[in-house]
Amino acid sequence: MVNMNVNTNETNVIISRHIHGQFAEHLGRCIYEGLWVGKDSPIPNTDGIRNDVLEALQNLHIPVLRWPGGCFADEYHWKDGVGPLEERARMVNSHWGGVEENNHFGTHEFLRLCELLDTEPYISGNVGSGTVHEMQQWVEYMTQDGTSPMADWRRRNGRDEPWKITYFGVGNENWGCGGNMRPEYYADLYRHYSTYVRNYGDNQIYKIACGPNVDDYKWTEVLMREAAQHMNGLSLHYYTLPSGEFFPVKGPSTGFNETEWFRTLKNTLFMEELIIKHSKIMDKYDPDKKVGLIIDEWGIWTDVEPGTNPGFLYQQNTIRDALIAGVNLHLFYKYADRIKMANIAQMVNVLQSMVLTEGDRMLLTPTYHVFNLYQVHQDSERLDLQFDSPSYEFGAQSIPKISAAASRDTHGHIHITVCNLSHNESEAFQCQLDGAGSYTATAQVIAGDALDAHNTFDQPDRVAPQSLEVTLSAEGILSFELPAASVAAITLSQA
Ligand code: AHR
């Protein structure tokens, strides 16, 4: 039995809605087919963006969307992706499968997608193979209101009004695919490039520097020491690898055993150590926490589905993914004083996706359902939640069995989300709430009938939210039982 206490006193810590951000790269079938089918496609679409995917994503109220990469960003030349489609330059997407990129989805199409999703764009600029001038002109093209060469070109391409662009990343993984740079060199380049990422008119840009790869604490130290005063955010990338390694295998997305289940969740929990240690370095140079930690790539990365292009990173999504999403989001809320944005990788058909498509068919993944249930935490006030988690023991190892978070939204409703990481044991809860007598409770749970339970195009609702029985006593004790391997969301509304 887990005894929880939800303290309803004000904490004044707001969970930034941007923690629920997404990432869409020109990679595999994320952009082409997953989002963009073109205006002439038989698949119903709005301005070339497929309607089924659009509608599913609209329901998530995605606050921010990162694009065009990833590694692709440091090879992307934005001028190739504006103007009449048939005149756009073609290129080879050398990072991802060596396929042709026809640039039909460019700046205008991406920003139209953002408008349709009512989401804020987060543009990733090219430092690895792009020039300072090119980056400066992209920002001018998108945001300059008055007359200027780039603003005039934008108008000729059909867009009169400038867009509002808040988030701009100055390079991606410049320690790796973005140029294999040393932190000292990148810190100088960051200072140089970011100088020309200008605020035109009243557009104010939040500049994000390329941060560390996993536990590269030296990178964080050098970037914070040399460039903190020039940045608003510093990124961190950490993927959950089931085996803990990229090579020789990461581990399959389905058909895994209990050992792989446990190890994967243990690897996910390593995110907390990374947040604590990188934040400690940031605190040294930025004690007032002005620079946000931006976890702009996270999620599970498995082996690709058998028979698919290894460069397309297409993988299935199971109840294990639902737990990975829930556990990570809880960590991001816990450290919301430093974490200002997170972007799960990636939105459609790549890595830990929200939706998968096959031709004109689409399914919602278990991860989608977690993002859907958890959206109540967006911009809510985080509440203190006390509990002692039982241990989830497996062989000689153990991790906490329970992960949870609580918040109060602007209507005064209290939301508690809970994950049971155990692959085979349910858990009973008794939860004490201050002033609980005046609430009513409802709850939903996502669970699976197997460790790798997942949705397919023929069985799209095998893993989906169901109602969970909860009782709330007159004394304010909330009771419920959480099945093994499940994620639940409980809402307490003022009666
Ligand atoms: O998300 C897939 C890739 O992972 C991104 O392109 C890159 O930034 C990271 O290594």
Short mmCIF file of C-alpha atoms and ligand atoms in Angstrom, two decimals:
data_model
loop_
_atom_site.label_atom_id
_atom_site.label_comp_id
_atom_site.label_asym_id
_atom_site.label_seq_id
_atom_site.Cartn_x
_atom_site.Cartn_y
_atom_site.Cartn_z
CA MET A 1 0.00 0.00 0.00
CA VAL A 2 1.29 3.45 -0.91
CA ASN A 3 0.25 6.30 1.36
CA MET A 4 0.37 9.61 -0.43
CA ASN A 5 -0.18 13.10 0.81
CA VAL A 6 -1.11 15.89 -1.56
CA ASN A 7 -0.24 19.23 -0.06
CA THR A 8 -2.59 21.79 -1.56
CA ASN A 9 -0.62 24.79 -0.28
CA GLU A 10 0.66 27.13 -2.97
CA THR A 11 4.11 26.29 -4.34
CA ASN A 12 4.14 29.03 -6.99
CA VAL A 13 6.03 26.65 -9.30
CA ILE A 14 4.32 26.63 -12.68
CA ILE A 15 4.84 23.61 -14.92
CA SER A 16 5.72 25.24 -18.22
CA ARG A 17 3.36 24.01 -20.91
CA HIS A 18 6.39 23.85 -23.18
CA ILE A 19 7.47 20.68 -21.35
CA HIS A 20 4.82 19.00 -23.51
CA GLY A 21 6.66 20.10 -26.68
CA GLN A 22 7.22 17.94 -29.74
CA PHE A 23 9.89 17.48 -32.39
CA ALA A 24 9.44 16.80 -36.14
CA GLU A 25 12.50 16.19 -38.31
CA HIS A 26 12.98 15.54 -42.00
CA LEU A 27 13.64 11.93 -41.17
CA GLY A 28 11.99 8.80 -42.53
CA ARG A 29 8.23 9.19 -42.75
CA CYS A 30 7.83 11.94 -40.14
CA ILE A 31 7.38 14.95 -42.41
CA TYR A 32 6.64 13.28 -45.76
CA GLU A 33 3.65 10.96 -45.44
CA GLY A 34 3.30 11.43 -41.67
CA LEU A 35 2.40 15.12 -41.79
CA TRP A 36 2.73 16.34 -45.35
CA VAL A 37 0.97 14.58 -48.22
CA GLY A 38 0.68 17.56 -50.56
CA LYS A 39 -2.40 19.39 -51.74
CA ASP A 40 -3.12 16.94 -54.57
CA SER A 41 -3.05 13.83 -52.40
CA PRO A 42 -6.15 11.59 -52.24
CA ILE A 43 -5.59 11.62 -48.46
CA PRO A 44 -7.82 14.39 -47.11
CA ASN A 45 -5.62 17.35 -46.22
CA THR A 46 -5.55 21.01 -45.34
CA ASP A 47 -3.01 22.92 -47.44
CA GLY A 48 -1.11 19.65 -47.93
CA ILE A 49 -1.15 18.54 -44.25
CA ARG A 50 -3.11 15.36 -43.67
CA ASN A 51 -6.33 15.92 -41.73
CA ASP A 52 -6.41 12.74 -39.64
CA VAL A 53 -2.98 13.38 -38.12
CA LEU A 54 -3.72 17.08 -37.76
CA GLU A 55 -6.92 16.44 -35.84
CA ALA A 56 -5.26 13.91 -33.52
CA LEU A 57 -2.41 16.31 -32.78
CA GLN A 58 -4.73 19.29 -32.30
CA ASN A 59 -6.34 17.38 -29.43
CA LEU A 60 -3.00 17.29 -27.59
CA HIS A 61 -2.71 21.10 -27.49
CA ILE A 62 0.95 20.90 -28.41
CA PRO A 63 2.58 24.07 -27.07
CA VAL A 64 5.75 24.10 -29.16
CA LEU A 65 7.13 22.19 -32.15
CA ARG A 66 10.83 21.88 -33.00
CA TRP A 67 11.85 21.64 -36.69
CA PRO A 68 13.62 20.86 -39.13
CA GLY A 69 16.02 18.66 -37.10
CA GLY A 70 17.98 17.10 -35.44
CA CYS A 71 21.00 16.24 -37.48
CA PHE A 72 19.07 17.34 -40.57
CA ALA A 73 19.08 20.93 -39.30
CA ASP A 74 22.82 21.33 -39.72
CA GLU A 75 22.57 20.31 -43.37
CA TYR A 76 19.43 22.29 -44.13
CA HIS A 77 19.62 25.39 -46.27
CA TRP A 78 16.33 27.17 -45.77
CA LYS A 79 16.39 29.05 -49.07
CA ASP A 80 16.01 25.70 -50.86
CA GLY A 81 12.62 25.32 -49.17
CA VAL A 82 10.77 28.52 -50.16
CA GLY A 83 9.13 29.63 -53.40
CA PRO A 84 7.15 27.58 -55.95
CA LEU A 85 7.35 23.86 -55.12
CA GLU A 86 8.41 22.78 -58.59
CA GLU A 87 11.36 25.18 -58.52
CA ARG A 88 12.71 24.10 -55.15
CA ALA A 89 16.19 22.60 -55.03
CA ARG A 90 16.54 18.92 -54.32
CA MET A 91 19.10 17.45 -51.97
CA VAL A 92 20.13 14.13 -50.51
CA ASN A 93 19.15 13.54 -46.90
CA SER A 94 22.51 11.99 -46.11
CA HIS A 95 21.88 11.48 -42.40
CA TRP A 96 18.61 9.67 -42.77
CA GLY A 97 18.53 6.92 -45.36
CA GLY A 98 20.24 8.82 -48.19
CA VAL A 99 16.86 9.55 -49.75
CA GLU A 100 15.98 12.54 -51.90
CA GLU A 101 14.61 15.58 -50.12
CA ASN A 102 12.53 17.66 -52.51
CA ASN A 103 12.07 20.55 -50.07
CA HIS A 104 8.30 20.67 -50.63
CA PHE A 105 7.87 21.07 -46.90
CA GLY A 106 9.74 24.27 -46.05
CA THR A 107 9.39 27.36 -43.91
CA HIS A 108 5.91 28.37 -45.13
CA GLU A 109 4.54 24.84 -44.83
CA PHE A 110 6.01 24.35 -41.34
CA LEU A 111 4.65 27.64 -40.07
CA ARG A 112 1.24 26.82 -41.59
CA LEU A 113 1.33 23.53 -39.66
CA CYS A 114 2.09 25.49 -36.49
CA GLU A 115 -0.87 27.78 -37.16
CA LEU A 116 -3.18 24.81 -37.70
CA LEU A 117 -1.93 23.19 -34.49
CA ASP A 118 -1.98 26.51 -32.63
CA THR A 119 1.56 25.73 -31.54
CA GLU A 120 4.65 27.92 -31.19
CA PRO A 121 7.46 27.19 -33.66
CA TYR A 122 10.94 26.31 -32.45
CA ILE A 123 13.33 26.63 -35.39
CA SER A 124 16.66 24.83 -35.34
CA GLY A 125 19.28 26.85 -37.23
CA ASN A 126 22.26 25.51 -39.18
CA VAL A 127 25.67 26.10 -37.59
CA GLY A 128 27.38 22.93 -38.84
CA SER A 129 27.27 23.73 -42.57
CA GLY A 130 25.48 27.06 -42.75
CA THR A 131 26.77 30.60 -42.61
CA VAL A 132 26.07 33.39 -40.15
CA HIS A 133 24.57 35.35 -43.03
CA GLU A 134 22.20 32.52 -43.92
CA MET A 135 20.98 32.28 -40.32
CA GLN A 136 20.55 36.05 -40.05
CA GLN A 137 18.56 36.12 -43.28
CA TRP A 138 16.25 33.28 -42.19
CA VAL A 139 15.26 35.19 -39.07
CA GLU A 140 14.80 38.35 -41.15
CA TYR A 141 12.69 36.43 -43.70
CA MET A 142 10.36 35.10 -41.03
CA THR A 143 10.03 38.04 -38.68
CA GLN A 144 10.85 41.36 -40.39
CA ASP A 145 7.74 43.51 -40.66
CA GLY A 146 8.97 46.46 -42.73
CA THR A 147 10.58 46.52 -46.13
CA SER A 148 13.81 44.53 -46.42
CA PRO A 149 15.25 42.14 -49.00
CA MET A 150 14.15 39.07 -47.07
CA ALA A 151 10.74 40.43 -46.00
CA ASP A 152 10.03 41.45 -49.59
CA TRP A 153 11.01 37.98 -50.80
CA ARG A 154 8.64 36.46 -48.22
CA ARG A 155 5.84 38.64 -49.57
CA ARG A 156 6.58 37.58 -53.11
CA ASN A 157 6.30 33.99 -51.85
CA GLY A 158 2.79 34.67 -50.62
CA ARG A 159 3.11 35.72 -46.99
CA ASP A 160 2.54 39.35 -46.19
CA GLU A 161 2.58 39.40 -42.40
CA PRO A 162 5.71 38.34 -40.54
CA TRP A 163 5.40 35.28 -38.34
CA LYS A 164 6.05 35.36 -34.64
CA ILE A 165 9.05 33.18 -33.89
CA THR A 166 9.99 32.84 -30.24
CA TYR A 167 12.31 29.85 -30.08
CA PHE A 168 15.47 29.58 -32.15
CA GLY A 169 18.15 26.91 -31.67
CA VAL A 170 21.66 27.88 -32.71
CA GLY A 171 22.84 24.50 -34.01
CA ASN A 172 22.05 20.92 -33.03
CA GLU A 173 24.36 18.31 -31.49
CA ASN A 174 27.40 20.31 -32.54
CA TRP A 175 29.47 17.89 -30.46
CA GLY A 176 28.45 15.16 -32.98
CA CYS A 177 26.49 15.27 -36.24
CA GLY A 178 26.46 19.09 -36.13
CA GLY A 179 30.21 19.44 -36.70
CA ASN A 180 32.09 17.26 -34.17
CA MET A 181 33.16 20.41 -32.35
CA ARG A 182 34.92 20.87 -29.04
CA PRO A 183 32.90 22.86 -26.48
CA GLU A 184 35.37 25.77 -26.53
CA TYR A 185 35.03 26.11 -30.30
CA TYR A 186 31.24 25.78 -30.30
CA ALA A 187 30.93 28.28 -27.43
CA ASP A 188 32.70 30.86 -29.59
CA LEU A 189 30.62 29.96 -32.63
CA TYR A 190 27.47 30.19 -30.53
CA ARG A 191 28.43 33.71 -29.42
CA HIS A 192 29.16 34.63 -33.03
CA TYR A 193 26.05 33.16 -34.70
CA SER A 194 23.61 34.15 -31.97
CA THR A 195 24.65 37.80 -32.29
CA TYR A 196 22.96 37.85 -35.70
CA VAL A 197 19.79 36.12 -34.55
CA ARG A 198 18.10 39.48 -34.25
CA ASN A 199 14.85 40.74 -32.82
CA TYR A 200 12.99 42.46 -35.68
CA GLY A 201 10.16 44.79 -34.63
CA ASP A 202 8.54 43.44 -31.49
CA ASN A 203 9.54 39.82 -32.13
CA GLN A 204 11.63 38.61 -29.18
CA ILE A 205 13.71 35.52 -29.72
CA TYR A 206 14.53 33.02 -26.99
CA LYS A 207 17.95 31.72 -28.07
CA ILE A 208 18.83 28.12 -27.33
CA ALA A 209 22.44 26.94 -27.37
CA CYS A 210 23.41 23.37 -28.20
CA GLY A 211 23.91 21.64 -24.88
CA PRO A 212 25.47 18.39 -23.79
CA ASN A 213 25.18 14.86 -24.99
CA VAL A 214 23.90 12.83 -22.03
CA ASP A 215 26.53 13.07 -19.24
CA ASP A 216 29.07 15.33 -20.94
CA TYR A 217 29.34 17.68 -17.97
CA LYS A 218 32.40 19.39 -19.41
CA TRP A 219 30.28 20.65 -22.31
CA THR A 220 27.80 22.22 -19.90
CA GLU A 221 30.60 23.77 -17.84
CA VAL A 222 32.29 25.36 -20.86
CA LEU A 223 29.06 26.60 -22.44
CA MET A 224 27.81 28.12 -19.22
CA ARG A 225 31.19 29.69 -18.43
CA GLU A 226 31.76 31.14 -21.88
CA ALA A 227 28.32 31.93 -23.24
CA ALA A 228 25.59 31.88 -20.57
CA GLN A 229 25.11 35.63 -20.82
CA HIS A 230 24.21 35.27 -24.50
CA MET A 231 21.66 32.47 -24.20
CA ASN A 232 18.15 31.95 -22.89
CA GLY A 233 18.26 28.18 -22.95
CA LEU A 234 20.74 25.30 -23.07
CA SER A 235 19.64 21.99 -24.55
CA LEU A 236 20.17 18.45 -23.26
CA HIS A 237 19.70 15.26 -25.29
CA TYR A 238 19.15 11.92 -23.63
CA TYR A 239 17.49 8.89 -25.19
CA THR A 240 16.43 5.75 -23.34
CA LEU A 241 18.21 2.82 -25.00
CA PRO A 242 16.81 -0.54 -23.83
CA SER A 243 20.25 -2.18 -23.87
CA GLY A 244 21.99 0.99 -22.71
CA GLU A 245 24.01 1.05 -25.96
CA PHE A 246 23.50 2.02 -29.60
CA PHE A 247 25.68 -0.88 -30.81
CA PRO A 248 25.44 -3.73 -31.58
CA VAL A 249 21.72 -3.56 -30.74
CA LYS A 250 19.49 -1.15 -28.89
CA GLY A 251 16.80 -3.77 -28.28
CA PRO A 252 13.47 -4.39 -29.97
CA SER A 253 10.39 -2.19 -29.60
CA THR A 254 8.15 -5.26 -29.13
CA GLY A 255 8.74 -8.88 -28.17
CA PHE A 256 11.06 -7.97 -25.28
CA ASN A 257 11.23 -9.87 -22.00
CA GLU A 258 10.98 -8.83 -18.34
CA THR A 259 14.72 -8.23 -18.05
CA GLU A 260 14.59 -5.77 -20.95
CA TRP A 261 11.48 -4.16 -19.47
CA PHE A 262 13.25 -3.54 -16.15
CA ARG A 263 16.51 -2.37 -17.70
CA THR A 264 14.71 0.05 -20.00
CA LEU A 265 12.86 1.71 -17.14
CA LYS A 266 16.05 1.85 -15.08
CA ASN A 267 17.79 3.55 -18.01
CA THR A 268 14.91 6.03 -18.24
CA LEU A 269 15.28 6.97 -14.59
CA PHE A 270 18.90 7.99 -15.29
CA MET A 271 17.34 11.20 -16.64
CA GLU A 272 17.01 12.42 -13.04
CA GLU A 273 20.75 12.17 -12.37
CA LEU A 274 21.43 14.06 -15.60
CA ILE A 275 19.01 16.85 -14.69
CA ILE A 276 20.48 17.20 -11.20
CA LYS A 277 24.13 17.23 -12.31
CA HIS A 278 23.72 19.52 -15.31
CA SER A 279 21.51 21.85 -13.24
CA LYS A 280 24.16 22.04 -10.54
CA ILE A 281 26.67 23.34 -13.09
CA MET A 282 24.09 25.77 -14.45
CA ASP A 283 23.37 26.99 -10.90
CA LYS A 284 27.06 27.86 -10.48
CA TYR A 285 26.98 30.30 -13.42
CA ASP A 286 23.30 31.21 -13.30
CA PRO A 287 22.06 31.08 -9.70
CA ASP A 288 18.90 33.01 -10.60
CA LYS A 289 17.94 30.30 -13.11
CA LYS A 290 17.56 32.71 -16.01
CA VAL A 291 18.81 30.10 -18.49
CA GLY A 292 16.31 27.32 -19.09
CA LEU A 293 17.32 23.68 -19.40
CA ILE A 294 15.68 22.61 -22.67
CA ILE A 295 15.45 18.83 -23.05
CA ASP A 296 14.75 19.07 -26.75
CA GLU A 297 15.31 15.40 -27.59
CA TRP A 298 14.17 12.58 -25.33
CA GLY A 299 12.29 9.29 -25.52
CA ILE A 300 12.98 5.63 -26.23
CA TRP A 301 15.17 4.67 -29.20
CA THR A 302 14.86 0.99 -30.14
CA ASP A 303 15.91 -1.08 -33.13
CA VAL A 304 13.79 -0.28 -36.19
CA GLU A 305 10.82 -2.43 -37.13
CA PRO A 306 12.08 -5.46 -39.06
CA GLY A 307 12.01 -4.89 -42.80
CA THR A 308 11.99 -1.09 -42.59
CA ASN A 309 14.75 1.28 -43.74
CA PRO A 310 17.31 1.44 -40.88
CA GLY A 311 17.74 5.15 -41.61
CA PHE A 312 14.06 5.87 -41.04
CA LEU A 313 13.98 5.07 -37.30
CA TYR A 314 10.46 3.65 -37.45
CA GLN A 315 9.57 1.75 -34.28
CA GLN A 316 6.44 0.44 -32.55
CA ASN A 317 5.16 1.95 -29.35
CA THR A 318 3.97 -0.13 -26.39
CA ILE A 319 2.70 0.22 -22.85
CA ARG A 320 6.44 0.38 -21.93
CA ASP A 321 6.63 3.61 -23.95
CA ALA A 322 3.64 4.95 -22.02
CA LEU A 323 5.56 4.44 -18.77
CA ILE A 324 8.71 6.03 -20.22
CA ALA A 325 6.66 9.07 -21.19
CA GLY A 326 4.94 9.28 -17.80
CA VAL A 327 8.16 8.89 -15.79
CA ASN A 328 10.06 11.49 -17.85
CA LEU A 329 7.24 14.03 -17.69
CA HIS A 330 7.08 13.61 -13.91
CA LEU A 331 10.81 14.34 -13.70
CA PHE A 332 10.44 17.43 -15.89
CA TYR A 333 7.64 18.72 -13.64
CA LYS A 334 9.72 17.99 -10.53
CA TYR A 335 12.55 20.19 -11.81
CA ALA A 336 10.26 22.75 -13.46
CA ASP A 337 12.18 25.59 -11.82
CA ARG A 338 15.03 24.90 -14.30
CA ILE A 339 13.37 22.92 -17.11
CA LYS A 340 11.49 25.31 -19.36
CA MET A 341 10.88 23.09 -22.37
CA ALA A 342 11.11 19.47 -23.48
CA ASN A 343 10.50 17.98 -26.93
CA ILE A 344 9.86 14.29 -27.25
CA ALA A 345 11.43 12.65 -30.31
CA GLN A 346 9.53 12.50 -32.55
CA MET A 347 5.93 13.42 -33.36
CA VAL A 348 5.00 11.02 -36.19
CA ASN A 349 6.45 7.70 -37.44
CA VAL A 350 9.92 8.22 -35.91
CA LEU A 351 11.21 6.93 -32.54
CA GLN A 352 8.70 7.46 -29.68
CA SER A 353 5.83 8.85 -31.72
CA MET A 354 2.38 10.16 -30.94
CA VAL A 355 0.87 8.65 -34.07
CA LEU A 356 1.88 6.08 -36.68
CA THR A 357 0.65 6.08 -40.26
CA GLU A 358 0.49 3.52 -43.04
CA GLY A 359 -0.84 4.91 -46.32
CA ASP A 360 -4.15 6.54 -45.47
CA ARG A 361 -4.42 4.82 -42.08
CA MET A 362 -3.37 6.24 -38.73
CA LEU A 363 -3.21 4.96 -35.17
CA LEU A 364 -2.72 6.62 -31.79
CA THR A 365 0.12 5.19 -29.72
CA PRO A 366 0.18 4.54 -25.95
CA THR A 367 2.51 7.57 -25.73
CA TYR A 368 -0.18 9.69 -27.38
CA HIS A 369 -2.62 8.66 -24.67
CA VAL A 370 -0.19 9.69 -21.93
CA PHE A 371 0.33 13.12 -23.52
CA ASN A 372 -3.41 13.44 -23.85
CA LEU A 373 -4.13 12.58 -20.19
CA TYR A 374 -1.19 14.61 -18.88
CA GLN A 375 -2.01 17.82 -20.76
CA VAL A 376 -3.93 18.95 -17.65
CA HIS A 377 -0.54 19.71 -16.09
CA GLN A 378 0.29 22.31 -18.76
CA ASP A 379 0.80 25.68 -17.06
CA SER A 380 -0.64 24.29 -13.82
CA GLU A 381 0.86 24.95 -10.41
CA ARG A 382 2.93 22.01 -9.28
CA LEU A 383 1.81 20.68 -5.88
CA ASP A 384 3.98 18.91 -3.35
CA LEU A 385 3.29 15.21 -3.20
CA GLN A 386 4.78 13.09 -0.41
CA PHE A 387 5.01 9.32 -0.57
CA ASP A 388 7.50 6.51 -0.07
CA SER A 389 7.64 4.38 -3.15
CA PRO A 390 7.93 0.64 -2.61
CA SER A 391 10.87 -0.90 -4.42
CA TYR A 392 10.51 -2.70 -7.70
CA GLU A 393 13.03 -5.47 -7.26
CA PHE A 394 14.32 -7.49 -10.14
CA GLY A 395 17.12 -9.96 -9.54
CA ALA A 396 19.73 -8.12 -7.50
CA GLN A 397 18.58 -4.69 -8.68
CA SER A 398 15.83 -2.36 -7.63
CA ILE A 399 14.24 0.90 -8.74
CA PRO A 400 11.27 2.83 -7.32
CA LYS A 401 8.02 1.14 -8.30
CA ILE A 402 5.95 4.32 -8.34
CA SER A 403 6.40 7.66 -10.08
CA ALA A 404 3.84 10.44 -9.54
CA ALA A 405 3.11 14.15 -9.83
CA ALA A 406 0.33 16.54 -8.81
CA SER A 407 -0.75 19.97 -9.94
CA ARG A 408 -3.62 22.46 -9.61
CA ASP A 409 -4.97 24.05 -12.77
CA THR A 410 -6.33 27.57 -13.12
CA HIS A 411 -9.88 26.32 -12.43
CA GLY A 412 -8.79 24.91 -9.06
CA HIS A 413 -8.99 21.26 -10.16
CA ILE A 414 -6.28 19.01 -8.77
CA HIS A 415 -4.61 16.49 -11.06
CA ILE A 416 -2.59 13.49 -9.90
CA THR A 417 -0.76 11.29 -12.39
CA VAL A 418 0.77 8.00 -11.31
CA CYS A 419 2.87 5.28 -13.00
CA ASN A 420 3.28 1.73 -11.74
CA LEU A 421 6.57 0.50 -13.18
CA SER A 422 6.25 -3.09 -11.97
CA HIS A 423 5.74 -5.55 -14.78
CA ASN A 424 3.66 -7.92 -12.64
CA GLU A 425 2.41 -6.38 -9.39
CA SER A 426 -0.49 -4.02 -8.92
CA GLU A 427 -0.37 -1.41 -6.15
CA ALA A 428 -3.02 -0.04 -3.79
CA PHE A 429 -3.05 3.67 -2.95
CA GLN A 430 -4.50 5.78 -0.18
CA CYS A 431 -4.10 9.43 -0.82
CA GLN A 432 -4.77 12.13 1.75
CA LEU A 433 -5.86 15.53 0.47
CA ASP A 434 -6.09 18.74 2.44
CA GLY A 435 -9.67 19.92 2.28
CA ALA A 436 -10.68 16.91 0.24
CA GLY A 437 -14.26 16.83 1.44
CA SER A 438 -15.26 19.33 -1.20
CA TYR A 439 -13.93 17.43 -4.24
CA THR A 440 -15.29 14.78 -6.57
CA ALA A 441 -12.90 12.34 -8.23
CA THR A 442 -12.69 10.75 -11.67
CA ALA A 443 -9.82 8.71 -13.10
CA GLN A 444 -8.53 7.04 -16.22
CA VAL A 445 -5.86 4.41 -16.64
CA ILE A 446 -3.73 3.16 -19.54
CA ALA A 447 -2.74 -0.48 -19.09
CA GLY A 448 -1.74 -3.36 -21.32
CA ASP A 449 -2.65 -7.04 -21.52
CA ALA A 450 1.03 -7.88 -22.19
CA LEU A 451 4.37 -6.19 -21.54
CA ASP A 452 4.59 -5.19 -25.17
CA ALA A 453 0.89 -4.42 -25.65
CA HIS A 454 0.58 -1.98 -28.54
CA ASN A 455 -1.82 -0.72 -31.15
CA THR A 456 -1.79 -1.89 -34.75
CA PHE A 457 -3.64 -0.65 -37.81
CA ASP A 458 -5.95 -3.67 -37.49
CA GLN A 459 -6.35 -3.33 -33.71
CA PRO A 460 -5.89 0.40 -33.05
CA ASP A 461 -7.55 0.51 -29.61
CA ARG A 462 -5.86 -2.34 -27.79
CA VAL A 463 -4.06 0.17 -25.55
CA ALA A 464 -6.29 3.12 -24.76
CA PRO A 465 -7.48 4.94 -21.64
CA GLN A 466 -10.16 3.17 -19.58
CA SER A 467 -11.95 4.49 -16.54
CA LEU A 468 -10.34 3.59 -13.22
CA GLU A 469 -12.40 3.04 -10.10
CA VAL A 470 -11.55 5.52 -7.34
CA THR A 471 -13.29 6.30 -4.07
CA LEU A 472 -13.08 9.49 -2.08
CA SER A 473 -14.16 9.23 1.57
CA ALA A 474 -15.81 12.00 3.56
CA GLU A 475 -12.49 12.31 5.45
CA GLY A 476 -10.75 13.12 2.18
CA ILE A 477 -9.00 9.79 1.58
CA LEU A 478 -8.73 8.90 -2.09
CA SER A 479 -8.35 5.15 -2.69
CA PHE A 480 -7.57 3.25 -5.85
CA GLU A 481 -5.67 0.23 -7.12
CA LEU A 482 -3.24 0.65 -9.99
CA PRO A 483 -2.69 -2.40 -12.21
CA ALA A 484 0.82 -3.59 -12.99
CA ALA A 485 2.51 -1.70 -15.83
CA SER A 486 0.06 1.17 -16.00
CA VAL A 487 -0.28 4.95 -16.09
CA ALA A 488 -3.21 6.73 -14.45
CA ALA A 489 -4.59 10.26 -14.26
CA ILE A 490 -6.95 11.31 -11.48
CA THR A 491 -8.86 14.56 -11.48
CA LEU A 492 -10.31 16.10 -8.35
CA SER A 493 -12.87 18.75 -9.12
CA GLN A 494 -14.28 21.18 -6.62
CA ALA A 495 -17.74 19.85 -5.71
O1 AHR B 1 16.03 12.18 -33.26
C1 AHR B 1 16.95 11.52 -34.07
C2 AHR B 1 18.34 12.13 -34.00
O2 AHR B 1 18.86 11.96 -32.72
C3 AHR B 1 18.43 13.61 -34.22
O3 AHR B 1 18.46 13.96 -35.56
C4 AHR B 1 19.73 13.97 -33.56
O4 AHR B 1 19.75 15.28 -33.08
C5 AHR B 1 19.86 12.93 -32.46
O5 AHR B 1 21.09 12.32 -32.47
#
